[in-house]
Coordinates of C-alpha atoms in Angstrom, one line a residue:
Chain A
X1 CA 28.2 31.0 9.6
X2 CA 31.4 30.6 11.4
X3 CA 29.7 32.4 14.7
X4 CA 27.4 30.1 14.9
X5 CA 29.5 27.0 14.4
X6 CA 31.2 28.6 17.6
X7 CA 27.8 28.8 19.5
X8 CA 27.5 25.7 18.3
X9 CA 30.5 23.6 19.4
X10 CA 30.2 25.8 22.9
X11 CA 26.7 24.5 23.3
X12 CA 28.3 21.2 22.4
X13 CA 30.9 21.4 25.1
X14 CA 28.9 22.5 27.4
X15 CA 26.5 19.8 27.5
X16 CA 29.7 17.4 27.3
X17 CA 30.5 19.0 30.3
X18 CA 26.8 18.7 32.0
X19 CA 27.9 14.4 32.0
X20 CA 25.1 14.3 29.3
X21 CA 27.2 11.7 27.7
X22 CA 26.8 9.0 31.3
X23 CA 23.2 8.8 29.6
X24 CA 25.1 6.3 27.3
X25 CA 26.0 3.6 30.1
X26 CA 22.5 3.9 31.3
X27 CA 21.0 3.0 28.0
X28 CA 23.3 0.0 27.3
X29 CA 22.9 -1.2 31.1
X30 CA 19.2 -0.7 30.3
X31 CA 19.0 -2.4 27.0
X32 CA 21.8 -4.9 27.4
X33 CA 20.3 -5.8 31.2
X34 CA 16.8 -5.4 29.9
X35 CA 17.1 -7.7 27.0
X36 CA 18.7 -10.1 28.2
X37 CA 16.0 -10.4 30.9
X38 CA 12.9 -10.0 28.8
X39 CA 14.0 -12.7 26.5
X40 CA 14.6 -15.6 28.2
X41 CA 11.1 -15.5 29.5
X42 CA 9.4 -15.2 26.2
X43 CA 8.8 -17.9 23.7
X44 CA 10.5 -17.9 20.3
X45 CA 10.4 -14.0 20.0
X46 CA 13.7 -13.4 21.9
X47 CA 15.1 -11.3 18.5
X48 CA 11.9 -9.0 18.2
X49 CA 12.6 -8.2 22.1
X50 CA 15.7 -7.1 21.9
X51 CA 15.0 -5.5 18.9
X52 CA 12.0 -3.5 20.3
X53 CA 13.8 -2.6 23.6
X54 CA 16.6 -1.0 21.9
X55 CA 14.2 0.7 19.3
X56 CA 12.1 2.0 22.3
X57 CA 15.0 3.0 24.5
X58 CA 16.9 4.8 21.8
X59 CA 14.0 7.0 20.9
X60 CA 13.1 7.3 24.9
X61 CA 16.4 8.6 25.6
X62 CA 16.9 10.8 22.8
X63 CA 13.5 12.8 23.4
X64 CA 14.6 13.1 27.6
X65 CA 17.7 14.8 25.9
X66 CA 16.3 17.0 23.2
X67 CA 13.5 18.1 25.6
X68 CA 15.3 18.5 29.0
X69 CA 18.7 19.8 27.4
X70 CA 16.6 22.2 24.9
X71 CA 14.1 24.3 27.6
X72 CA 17.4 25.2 29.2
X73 CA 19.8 26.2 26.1
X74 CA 18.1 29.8 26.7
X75 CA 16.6 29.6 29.8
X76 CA 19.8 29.1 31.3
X77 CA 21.8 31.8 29.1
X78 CA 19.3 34.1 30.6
X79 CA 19.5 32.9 34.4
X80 CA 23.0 33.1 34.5
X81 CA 22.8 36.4 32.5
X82 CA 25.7 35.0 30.3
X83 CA 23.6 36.0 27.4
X84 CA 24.6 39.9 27.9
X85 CA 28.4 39.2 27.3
X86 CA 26.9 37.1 24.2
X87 CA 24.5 39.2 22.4
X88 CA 27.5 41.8 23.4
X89 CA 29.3 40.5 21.2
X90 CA 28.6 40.6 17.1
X91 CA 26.1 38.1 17.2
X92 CA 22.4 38.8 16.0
X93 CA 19.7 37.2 18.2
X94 CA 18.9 34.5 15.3
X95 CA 22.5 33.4 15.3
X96 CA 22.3 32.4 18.5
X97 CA 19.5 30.4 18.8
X98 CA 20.6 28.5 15.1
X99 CA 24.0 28.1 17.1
X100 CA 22.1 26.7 20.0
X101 CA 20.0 24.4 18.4
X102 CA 22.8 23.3 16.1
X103 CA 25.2 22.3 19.4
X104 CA 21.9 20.2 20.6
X105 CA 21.3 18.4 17.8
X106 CA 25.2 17.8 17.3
X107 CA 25.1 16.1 20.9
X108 CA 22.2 14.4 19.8
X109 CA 24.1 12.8 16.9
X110 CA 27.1 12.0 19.2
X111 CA 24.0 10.6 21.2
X112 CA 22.2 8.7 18.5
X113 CA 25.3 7.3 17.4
X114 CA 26.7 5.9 19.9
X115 CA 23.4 4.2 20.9
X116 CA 23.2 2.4 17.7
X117 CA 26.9 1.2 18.1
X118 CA 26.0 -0.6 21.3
X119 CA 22.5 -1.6 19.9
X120 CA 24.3 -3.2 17.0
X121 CA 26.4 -4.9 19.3
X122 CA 23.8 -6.2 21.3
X123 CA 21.7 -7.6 18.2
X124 CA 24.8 -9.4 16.8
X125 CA 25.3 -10.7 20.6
X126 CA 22.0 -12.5 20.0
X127 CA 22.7 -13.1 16.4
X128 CA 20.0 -11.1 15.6
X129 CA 20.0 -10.2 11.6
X130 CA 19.5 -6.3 11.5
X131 CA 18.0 -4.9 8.2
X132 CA 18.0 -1.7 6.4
X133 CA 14.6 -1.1 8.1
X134 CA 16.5 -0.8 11.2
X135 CA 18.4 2.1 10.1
X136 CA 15.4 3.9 8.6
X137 CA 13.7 3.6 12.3
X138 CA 16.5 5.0 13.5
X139 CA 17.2 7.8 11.1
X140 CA 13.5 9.0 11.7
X141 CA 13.9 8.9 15.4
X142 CA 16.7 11.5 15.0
X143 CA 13.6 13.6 13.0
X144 CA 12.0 12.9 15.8
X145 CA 14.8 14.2 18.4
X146 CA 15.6 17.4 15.7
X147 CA 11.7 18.3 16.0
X148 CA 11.3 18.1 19.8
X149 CA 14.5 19.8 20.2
X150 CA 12.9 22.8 18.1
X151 CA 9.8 22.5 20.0
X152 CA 11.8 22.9 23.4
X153 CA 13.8 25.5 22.0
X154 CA 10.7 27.8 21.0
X155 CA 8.9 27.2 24.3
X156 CA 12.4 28.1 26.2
X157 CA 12.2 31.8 24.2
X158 CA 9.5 32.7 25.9
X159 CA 8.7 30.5 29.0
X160 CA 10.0 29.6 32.2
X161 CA 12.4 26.4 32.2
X162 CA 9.1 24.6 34.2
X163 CA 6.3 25.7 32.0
X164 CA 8.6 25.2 28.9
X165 CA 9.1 21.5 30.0
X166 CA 5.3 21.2 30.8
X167 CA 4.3 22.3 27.3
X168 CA 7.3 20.7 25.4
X169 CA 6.0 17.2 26.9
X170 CA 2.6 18.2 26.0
X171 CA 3.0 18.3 22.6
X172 CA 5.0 15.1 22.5
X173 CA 2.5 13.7 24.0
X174 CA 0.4 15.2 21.0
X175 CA 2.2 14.6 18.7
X176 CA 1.3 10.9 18.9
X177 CA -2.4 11.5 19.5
X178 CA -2.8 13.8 16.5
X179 CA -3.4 10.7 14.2
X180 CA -6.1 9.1 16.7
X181 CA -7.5 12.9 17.1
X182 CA -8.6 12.9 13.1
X183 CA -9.9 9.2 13.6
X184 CA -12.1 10.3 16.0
X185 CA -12.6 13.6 14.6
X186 CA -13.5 12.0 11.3
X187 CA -16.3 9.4 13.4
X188 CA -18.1 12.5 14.6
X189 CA -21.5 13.6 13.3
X190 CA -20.6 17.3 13.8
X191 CA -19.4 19.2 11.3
X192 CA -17.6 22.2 13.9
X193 CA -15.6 19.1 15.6
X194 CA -15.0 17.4 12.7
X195 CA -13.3 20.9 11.2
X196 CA -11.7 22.1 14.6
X197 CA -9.8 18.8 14.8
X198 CA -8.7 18.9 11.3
X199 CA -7.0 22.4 11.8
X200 CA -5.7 20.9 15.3
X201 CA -5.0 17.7 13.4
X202 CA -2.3 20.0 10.8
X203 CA -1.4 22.6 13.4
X204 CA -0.2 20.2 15.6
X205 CA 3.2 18.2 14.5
X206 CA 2.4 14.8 13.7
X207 CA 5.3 12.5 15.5
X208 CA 3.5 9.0 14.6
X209 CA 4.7 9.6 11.0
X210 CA 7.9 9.7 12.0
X211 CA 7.5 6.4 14.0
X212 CA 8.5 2.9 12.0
X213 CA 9.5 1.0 14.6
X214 CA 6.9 -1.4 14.4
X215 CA 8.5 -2.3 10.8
X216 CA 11.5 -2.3 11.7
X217 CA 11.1 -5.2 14.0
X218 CA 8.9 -7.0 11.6
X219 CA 12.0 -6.2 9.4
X220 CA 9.7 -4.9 6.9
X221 CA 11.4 -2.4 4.8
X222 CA 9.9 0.9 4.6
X223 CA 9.0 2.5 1.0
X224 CA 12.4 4.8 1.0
X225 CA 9.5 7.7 -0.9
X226 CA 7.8 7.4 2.7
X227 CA 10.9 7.8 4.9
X228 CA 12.4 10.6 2.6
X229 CA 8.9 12.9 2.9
X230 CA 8.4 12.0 6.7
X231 CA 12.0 13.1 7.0
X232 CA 11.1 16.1 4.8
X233 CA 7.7 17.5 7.1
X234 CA 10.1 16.9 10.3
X235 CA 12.8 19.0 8.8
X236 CA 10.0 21.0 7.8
X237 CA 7.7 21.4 11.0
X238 CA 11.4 21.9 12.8
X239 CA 12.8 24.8 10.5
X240 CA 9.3 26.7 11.1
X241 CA 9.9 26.2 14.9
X242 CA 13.2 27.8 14.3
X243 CA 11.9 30.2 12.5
X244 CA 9.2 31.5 15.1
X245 CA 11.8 30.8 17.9
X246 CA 14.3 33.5 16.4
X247 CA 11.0 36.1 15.9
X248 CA 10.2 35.9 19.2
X249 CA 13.4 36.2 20.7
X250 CA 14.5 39.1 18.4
X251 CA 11.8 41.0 20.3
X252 CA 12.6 39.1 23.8
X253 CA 13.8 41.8 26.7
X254 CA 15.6 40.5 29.8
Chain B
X1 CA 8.6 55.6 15.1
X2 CA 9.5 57.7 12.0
X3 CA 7.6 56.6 8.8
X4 CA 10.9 54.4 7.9
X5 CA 11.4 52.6 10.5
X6 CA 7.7 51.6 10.8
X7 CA 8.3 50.2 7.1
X8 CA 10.9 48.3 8.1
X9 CA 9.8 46.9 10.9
X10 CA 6.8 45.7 8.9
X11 CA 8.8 44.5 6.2
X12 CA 10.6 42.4 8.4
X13 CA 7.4 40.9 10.0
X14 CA 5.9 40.4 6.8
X15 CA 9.3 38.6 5.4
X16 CA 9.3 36.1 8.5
X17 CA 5.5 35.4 8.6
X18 CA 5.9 34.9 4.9
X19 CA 8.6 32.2 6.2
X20 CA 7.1 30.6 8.5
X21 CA 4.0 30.3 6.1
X22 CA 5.8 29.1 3.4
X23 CA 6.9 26.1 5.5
X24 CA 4.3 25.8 7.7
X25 CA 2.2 24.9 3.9
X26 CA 5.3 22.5 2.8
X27 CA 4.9 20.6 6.3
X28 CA 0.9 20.1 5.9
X29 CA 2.1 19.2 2.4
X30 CA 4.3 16.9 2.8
X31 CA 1.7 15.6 5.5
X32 CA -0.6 14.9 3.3
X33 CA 1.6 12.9 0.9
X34 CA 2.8 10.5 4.0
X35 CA -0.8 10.2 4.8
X36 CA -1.9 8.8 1.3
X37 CA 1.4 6.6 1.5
X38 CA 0.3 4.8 4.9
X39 CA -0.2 1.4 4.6
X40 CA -4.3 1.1 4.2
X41 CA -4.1 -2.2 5.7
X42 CA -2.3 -1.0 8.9
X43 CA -5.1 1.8 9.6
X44 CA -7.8 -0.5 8.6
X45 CA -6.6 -3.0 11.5
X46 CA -6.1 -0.4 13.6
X47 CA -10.5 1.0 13.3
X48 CA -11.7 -3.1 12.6
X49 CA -10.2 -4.1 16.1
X50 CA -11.9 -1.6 18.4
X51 CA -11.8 -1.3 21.1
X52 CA -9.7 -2.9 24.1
X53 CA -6.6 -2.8 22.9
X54 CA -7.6 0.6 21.6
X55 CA -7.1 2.3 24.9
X56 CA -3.6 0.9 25.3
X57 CA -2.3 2.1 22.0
X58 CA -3.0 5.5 23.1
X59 CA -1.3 5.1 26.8
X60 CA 1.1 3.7 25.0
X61 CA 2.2 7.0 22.5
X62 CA 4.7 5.5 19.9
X63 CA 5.8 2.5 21.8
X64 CA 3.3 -0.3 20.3
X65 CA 5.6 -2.6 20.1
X66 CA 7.3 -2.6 22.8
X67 CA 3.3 -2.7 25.0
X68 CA 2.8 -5.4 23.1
X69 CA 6.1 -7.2 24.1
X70 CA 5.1 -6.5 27.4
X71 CA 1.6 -7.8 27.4
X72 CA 2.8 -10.9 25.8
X73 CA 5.5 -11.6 27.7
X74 CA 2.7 -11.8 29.9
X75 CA 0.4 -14.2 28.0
X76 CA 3.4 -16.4 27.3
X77 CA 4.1 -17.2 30.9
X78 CA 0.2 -18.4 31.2
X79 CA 0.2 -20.0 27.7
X80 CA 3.6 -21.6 28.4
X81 CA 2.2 -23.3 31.7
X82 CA 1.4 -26.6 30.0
X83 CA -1.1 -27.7 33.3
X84 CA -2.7 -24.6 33.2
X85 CA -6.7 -23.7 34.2
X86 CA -9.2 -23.0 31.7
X87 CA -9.9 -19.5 33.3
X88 CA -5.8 -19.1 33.1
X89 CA -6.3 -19.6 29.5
X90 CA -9.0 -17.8 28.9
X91 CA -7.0 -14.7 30.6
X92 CA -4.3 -15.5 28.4
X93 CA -6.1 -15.4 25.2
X94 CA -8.1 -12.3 26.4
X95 CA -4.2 -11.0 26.9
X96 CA -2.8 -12.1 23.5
X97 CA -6.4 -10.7 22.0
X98 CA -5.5 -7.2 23.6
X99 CA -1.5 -7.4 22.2
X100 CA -2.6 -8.1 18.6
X101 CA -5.0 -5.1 19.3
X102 CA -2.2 -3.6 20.1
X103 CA 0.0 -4.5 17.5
X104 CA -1.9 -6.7 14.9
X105 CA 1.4 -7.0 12.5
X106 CA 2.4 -9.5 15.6
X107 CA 2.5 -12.4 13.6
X108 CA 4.2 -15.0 16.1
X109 CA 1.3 -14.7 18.7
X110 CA -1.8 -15.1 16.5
X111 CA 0.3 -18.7 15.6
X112 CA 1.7 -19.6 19.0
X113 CA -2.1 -18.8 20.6
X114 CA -3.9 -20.4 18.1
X115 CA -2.1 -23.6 18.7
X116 CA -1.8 -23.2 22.1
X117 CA -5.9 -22.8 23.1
X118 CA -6.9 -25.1 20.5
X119 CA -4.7 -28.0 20.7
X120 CA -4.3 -28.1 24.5
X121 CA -6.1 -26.0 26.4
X122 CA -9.3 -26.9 24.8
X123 CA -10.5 -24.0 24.3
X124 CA -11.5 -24.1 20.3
X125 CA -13.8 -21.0 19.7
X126 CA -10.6 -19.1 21.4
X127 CA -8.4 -20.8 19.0
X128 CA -10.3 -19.9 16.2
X129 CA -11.3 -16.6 16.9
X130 CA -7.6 -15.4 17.6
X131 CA -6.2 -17.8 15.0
X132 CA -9.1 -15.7 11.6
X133 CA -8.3 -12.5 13.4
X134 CA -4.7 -13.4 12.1
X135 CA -5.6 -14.4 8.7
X136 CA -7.3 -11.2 8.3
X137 CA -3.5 -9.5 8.6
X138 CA -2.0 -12.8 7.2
X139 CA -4.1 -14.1 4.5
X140 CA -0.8 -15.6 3.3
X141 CA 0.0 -17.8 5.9
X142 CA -1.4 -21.8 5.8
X143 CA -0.8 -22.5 9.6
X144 CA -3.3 -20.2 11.0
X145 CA -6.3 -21.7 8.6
X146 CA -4.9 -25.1 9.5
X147 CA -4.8 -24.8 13.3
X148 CA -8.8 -23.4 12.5
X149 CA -9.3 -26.6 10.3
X150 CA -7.9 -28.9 13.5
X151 CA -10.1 -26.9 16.0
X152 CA -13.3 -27.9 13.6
X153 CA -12.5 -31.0 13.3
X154 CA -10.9 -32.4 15.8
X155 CA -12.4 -30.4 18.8
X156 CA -15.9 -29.2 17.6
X157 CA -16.6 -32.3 15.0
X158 CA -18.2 -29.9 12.2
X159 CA -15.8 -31.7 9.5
X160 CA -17.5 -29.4 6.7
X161 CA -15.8 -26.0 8.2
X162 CA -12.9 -28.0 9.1
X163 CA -12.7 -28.9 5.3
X164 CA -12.8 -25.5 4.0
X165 CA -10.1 -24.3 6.3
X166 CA -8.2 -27.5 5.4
X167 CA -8.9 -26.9 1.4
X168 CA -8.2 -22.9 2.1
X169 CA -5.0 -24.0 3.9
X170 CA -3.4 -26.4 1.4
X171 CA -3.8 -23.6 -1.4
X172 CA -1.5 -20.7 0.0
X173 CA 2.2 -20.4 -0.8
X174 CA 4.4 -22.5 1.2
X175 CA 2.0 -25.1 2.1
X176 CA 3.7 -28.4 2.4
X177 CA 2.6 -31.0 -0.2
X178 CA 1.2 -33.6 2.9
X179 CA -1.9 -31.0 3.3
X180 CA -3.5 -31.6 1.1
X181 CA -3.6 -35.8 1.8
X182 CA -4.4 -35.3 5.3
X183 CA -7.2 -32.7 4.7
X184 CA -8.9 -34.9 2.6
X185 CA -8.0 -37.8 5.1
X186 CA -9.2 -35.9 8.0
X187 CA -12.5 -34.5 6.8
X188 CA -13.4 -38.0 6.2
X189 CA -12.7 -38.9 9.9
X190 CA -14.1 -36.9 11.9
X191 CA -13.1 -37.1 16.1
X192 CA -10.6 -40.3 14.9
X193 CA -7.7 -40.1 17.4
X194 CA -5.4 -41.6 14.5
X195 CA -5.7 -38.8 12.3
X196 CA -5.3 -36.3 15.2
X197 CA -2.1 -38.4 16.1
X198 CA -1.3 -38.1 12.4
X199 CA -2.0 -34.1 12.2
X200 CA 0.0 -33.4 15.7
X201 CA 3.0 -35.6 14.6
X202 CA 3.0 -33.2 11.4
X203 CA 2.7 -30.3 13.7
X204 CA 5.4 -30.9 16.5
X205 CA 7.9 -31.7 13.5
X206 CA 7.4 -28.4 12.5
X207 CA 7.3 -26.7 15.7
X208 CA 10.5 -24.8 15.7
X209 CA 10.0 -23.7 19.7
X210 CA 11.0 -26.4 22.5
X211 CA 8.0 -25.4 24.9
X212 CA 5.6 -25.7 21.9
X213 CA 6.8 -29.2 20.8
X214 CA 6.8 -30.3 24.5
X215 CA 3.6 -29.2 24.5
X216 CA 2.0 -30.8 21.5
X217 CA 4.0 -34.3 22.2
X218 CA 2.1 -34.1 25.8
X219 CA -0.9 -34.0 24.1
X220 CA 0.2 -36.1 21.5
X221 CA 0.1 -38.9 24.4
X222 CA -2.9 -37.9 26.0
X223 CA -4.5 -38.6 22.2
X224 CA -2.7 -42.3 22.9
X225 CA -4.1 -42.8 26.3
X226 CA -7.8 -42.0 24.5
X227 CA -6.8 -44.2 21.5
X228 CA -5.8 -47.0 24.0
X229 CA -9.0 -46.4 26.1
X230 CA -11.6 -46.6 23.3
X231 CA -9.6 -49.7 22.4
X232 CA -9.8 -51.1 25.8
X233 CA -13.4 -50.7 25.9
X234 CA -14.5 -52.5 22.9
X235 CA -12.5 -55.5 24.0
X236 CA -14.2 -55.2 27.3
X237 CA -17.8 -55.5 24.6
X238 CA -16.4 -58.3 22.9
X239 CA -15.0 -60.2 25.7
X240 CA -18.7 -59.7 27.4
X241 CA -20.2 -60.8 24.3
X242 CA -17.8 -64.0 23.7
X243 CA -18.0 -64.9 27.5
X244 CA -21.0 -63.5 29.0
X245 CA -19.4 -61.7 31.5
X246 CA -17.5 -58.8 32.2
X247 CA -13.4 -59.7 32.3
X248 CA -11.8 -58.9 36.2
X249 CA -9.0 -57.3 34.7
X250 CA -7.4 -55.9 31.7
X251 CA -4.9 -58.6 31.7
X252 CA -8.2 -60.9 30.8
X253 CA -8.9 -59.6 27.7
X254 CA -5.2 -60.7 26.3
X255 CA -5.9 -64.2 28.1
X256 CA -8.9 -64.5 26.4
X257 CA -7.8 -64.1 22.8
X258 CA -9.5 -60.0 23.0
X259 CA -6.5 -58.5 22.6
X260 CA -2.8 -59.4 21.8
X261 CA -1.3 -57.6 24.6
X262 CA -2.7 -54.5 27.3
X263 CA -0.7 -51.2 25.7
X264 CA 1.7 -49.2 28.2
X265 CA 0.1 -46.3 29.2
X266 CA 2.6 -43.3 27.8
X267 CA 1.8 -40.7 30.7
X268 CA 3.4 -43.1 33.2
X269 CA 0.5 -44.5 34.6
X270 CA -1.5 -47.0 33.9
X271 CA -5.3 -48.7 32.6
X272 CA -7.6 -49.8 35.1
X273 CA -11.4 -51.4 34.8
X274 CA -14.1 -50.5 36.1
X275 CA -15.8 -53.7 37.2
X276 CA -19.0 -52.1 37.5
X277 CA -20.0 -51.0 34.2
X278 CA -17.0 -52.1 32.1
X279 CA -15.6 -48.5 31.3
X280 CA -11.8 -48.4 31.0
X281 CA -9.9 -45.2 33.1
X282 CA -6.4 -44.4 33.0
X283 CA -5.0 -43.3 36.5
X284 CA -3.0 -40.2 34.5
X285 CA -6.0 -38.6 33.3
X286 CA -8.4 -37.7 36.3
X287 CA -11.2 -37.6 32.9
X288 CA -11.9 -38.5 29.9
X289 CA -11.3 -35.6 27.7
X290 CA -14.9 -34.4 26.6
X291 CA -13.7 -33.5 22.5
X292 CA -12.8 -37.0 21.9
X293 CA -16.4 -38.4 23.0
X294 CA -18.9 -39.0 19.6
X295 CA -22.4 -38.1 20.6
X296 CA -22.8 -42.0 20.4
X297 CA -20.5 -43.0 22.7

């Protein structure tokens, strides 16, 4: 345990050093710029604006991290061939890439909160009343980030940094079409498509679930049952990642 | 490979497929629960509205919300224009159609439009379509069967639907107690600028957004200027009928007893008459607004 907390906070450092962190003025120049822009052309809705933009610029940000920053905590171990002096050391394979992950989705954290501080700020600059449906959008959008962190982190264990980034966005991009997949899936008259999709439809990790952003702006509060087992298949779909991630790099050669 | 090693090696293969089966069945588990916990309402909006805005909420991945923003930041700036075309409108409305596509929890526009095309823009079978696609996700909320109820009465002159909207309107939670009065007033007069007067004082006093009110006490004087007109027009009747002739001007028909005095014309402007066929214009309105005409007039 205590090796990978060190992977860990290395990873962490090191992606403090990378300026990860100027991310941060961009999002509140973005959402404090942007929102104050947006609403003074609309009528009324000024407080679901803001709201939105921050939602939507939170979550954008995060996934540019967790996917960018995740194809390259292996790829770049290997292209700098710093992972010799590593796996030198007494550290299995698997402890590594948990370490890894775990300094990601610590940076993340640092990330996620720090977004919401300035978020918070901005909605109380409008006098906007935030709920507890806020926080539950954003506590699933860090699910979100933890998932597509795995996701890049698999793809990195066996891919090029390119193709990695290629098939991490993919499956993003899936991941919000899976629900619209079985819609259409279940319209078809064909009993081979309507099966294929199905078994694409679980294979596949389902982000919409994990997406309640739409409530939280309507300040509708979301059945805490429903957030805790979204939060649950994240963890989930994210731990099996993991899990595959280590197997193949066990058996990786360089 | 000796015999031992082989076992291990299977072991070890068999312990982490075992793993990643074993949460690879919790995730389509847990799956399935959130999918029985959706919302049915929210999914059955999302297959009952196909399909324009369809397209966008898949372009649009996760961020609904923030296309719909987007789109109706949009609408708002045609909507808001208070001289705007009928085909700017009908843009509009096609616009704030596709964002409640997009997002039909979007409860605002389905209002805002619905009071927007059908009180001025004229456009009532807009107005009603965009304002019953709301009730369908609000059947809780009285102002979108009331601004239905104003567009049947008022604009189309079919006073039964506009009762039943009026009726279905007074009943929901939150209605104010007035409804009910002026629904049963209102069926009974049909195209009456005084009740209209009467419905969009009601209205702009609970308007909560400047550009709105502005909008509705703009029209609110247009309603005058046909009030005055119609009035205008029946003294010119009687003043023909008392004096065998048509007056020269307005100013006659107060000289003559008609009238006690010519109203101010609240856009500004002011009445003129038509000497040649007794018709009454008002030089702020290039035309007579079409809605406010009974097939007998």
């Amino acid at each position: 345990m205590r090796r990978i907390t060190v992977i860990a906070l290395n990873t962490f450092r090191e992606n403090l050093r990378d300026k990860i962190l100027y991310n941060l003025l961009f999002f509140a120049l973005l959402l404090m710029g942007g929102s104050v822009l947006l609403a003074d052309l609309t009528i009324m809705e000024h407080r679901r604006i803001v709201t939105d933009m921050g939602l939507a610029t939170m979550n954008l940000v995060g996934v540019i991290i967790a996917a960018f920053v995740g194809i390259g905590l292996v790829g770049k171990e290997i292209e700098r061939r710093t992972v010799y002096t590593i796996l030198a050391r007494p550290i299995t394979r698997t402890q590594f890439i948990i370490g890894k992950y775990l300094g990601l989705v610590l940076t993340l954290l640092v990330n996620v909160t720090v977004m919401l501080a300035v978020f918070i700020v901005t909605l109380w600059m409008y006098r906007t009343p935030f709920h507890a449906a806020l926080f539950q959008a954003v506590g699933l959008i860090f699910i979100e980030l933890l998932l597509v962190t795995a996701i890049a982190l698999f793809f990195s264990t066996f891919s090029t940094t390119t193709l990695s980034a290629i098939m991490t966005l993919g499956f993003y991009v899936i991941g919000h079409l899976t629900t619209d997949l079985k819609g259409l899936g279940e319209n078809s008259q064909n009993a081979a498509v309507q099966s294929v999709v199905t078994w694409l439809y679980y294979l596949c990790p389902n982000l919409d679930v994990l997406n309640v952003k739409g409530q939280a702006s309507a300040n509708g509060i979301v059945d805490m049952s429903y957030v805790a087992v979204a939060s649950m298949y994240g963890l989930l779909y994210a731990a099996l990642l993991l899990t595959a991630a280590c197997a193949v790099f066990r058996h990786r050669d360089f | 490979m000796t015999m031992s090693t082989g076992i291990g090696v299977l072991r070890e293969r068999l312990r982490v497929g075992g793993l990643i089966a074993l949460l690879g069945v919790g995730a389509v588990g847990a799956l399935t629960t959130l999918e029985r916990q959706r919302p049915p309402e929210v999914r059955a909006a999302e297959l009952s509205y196909l399909p324009k805005g369809e397209y966008i909420r898949v372009a649009a991945l996760g961020y609904h919300q923030m296309a719909a923003d987007l789109i109706w930041l949009e609408a708002v700036q045609h909507l808001g224009e208070l001289k705007q075309t009928g085909a700017g409108y009908r843009w509009a409305y096609h616009a704030v159609d596709v964002v409640t596509d997009v997002d039909p929890a979007f409860a605002f526009a389905y209002q805002a439009a619905g009071t927007i095309l059908g009180v001025w823009a004229g456009l009532p079978q807009e107005s009603i379509a965009i304002s019953t696609k709301g009730m369908r996700v609000y059947p809780d909320v009285w102002q979108l069967p009331l601004v239905v109820g104003y567009d049947y009465f008022y604009e189309l002159h079919d006073v039964r639907a506009a009762a039943r909207y009026f009726r279905m309107a007074a009943v929901l939670p939150g209605a104010p107690e007035y409804l009910g009065k002026l629904a049963a007033r209102m069926t009974v007069e049909a195209g009456d600028p005084d009740a209209a007067l009467e419905f969009l004082q009601r209205l702009s006093m609970q308007a909560q957004d400047e550009r709105i009110r502005a909008g509705l006490l703009k029209r609110m004087k247009e309603v005058v200027v046909e009030r005055d007109l119609r009035l205008l027009e029946e003294g010119v009747r009687r003043y023909r009928a008392r004096y065998g002739a048509l007056p020269k001007t307005l100013e006659d028909l107060a000289a003559g007893g008609i009238v006690n005095r010519i109203p101010p014309e609240p856009l500004g402007g002011s009445y003129r008459l038509n000497q040649a066929d007794g018709t009454v214009s008002s030089t702020s309105l290039s035309e007579r607004m079409m809605v406010h005409r009974h097939p007998g007039m």
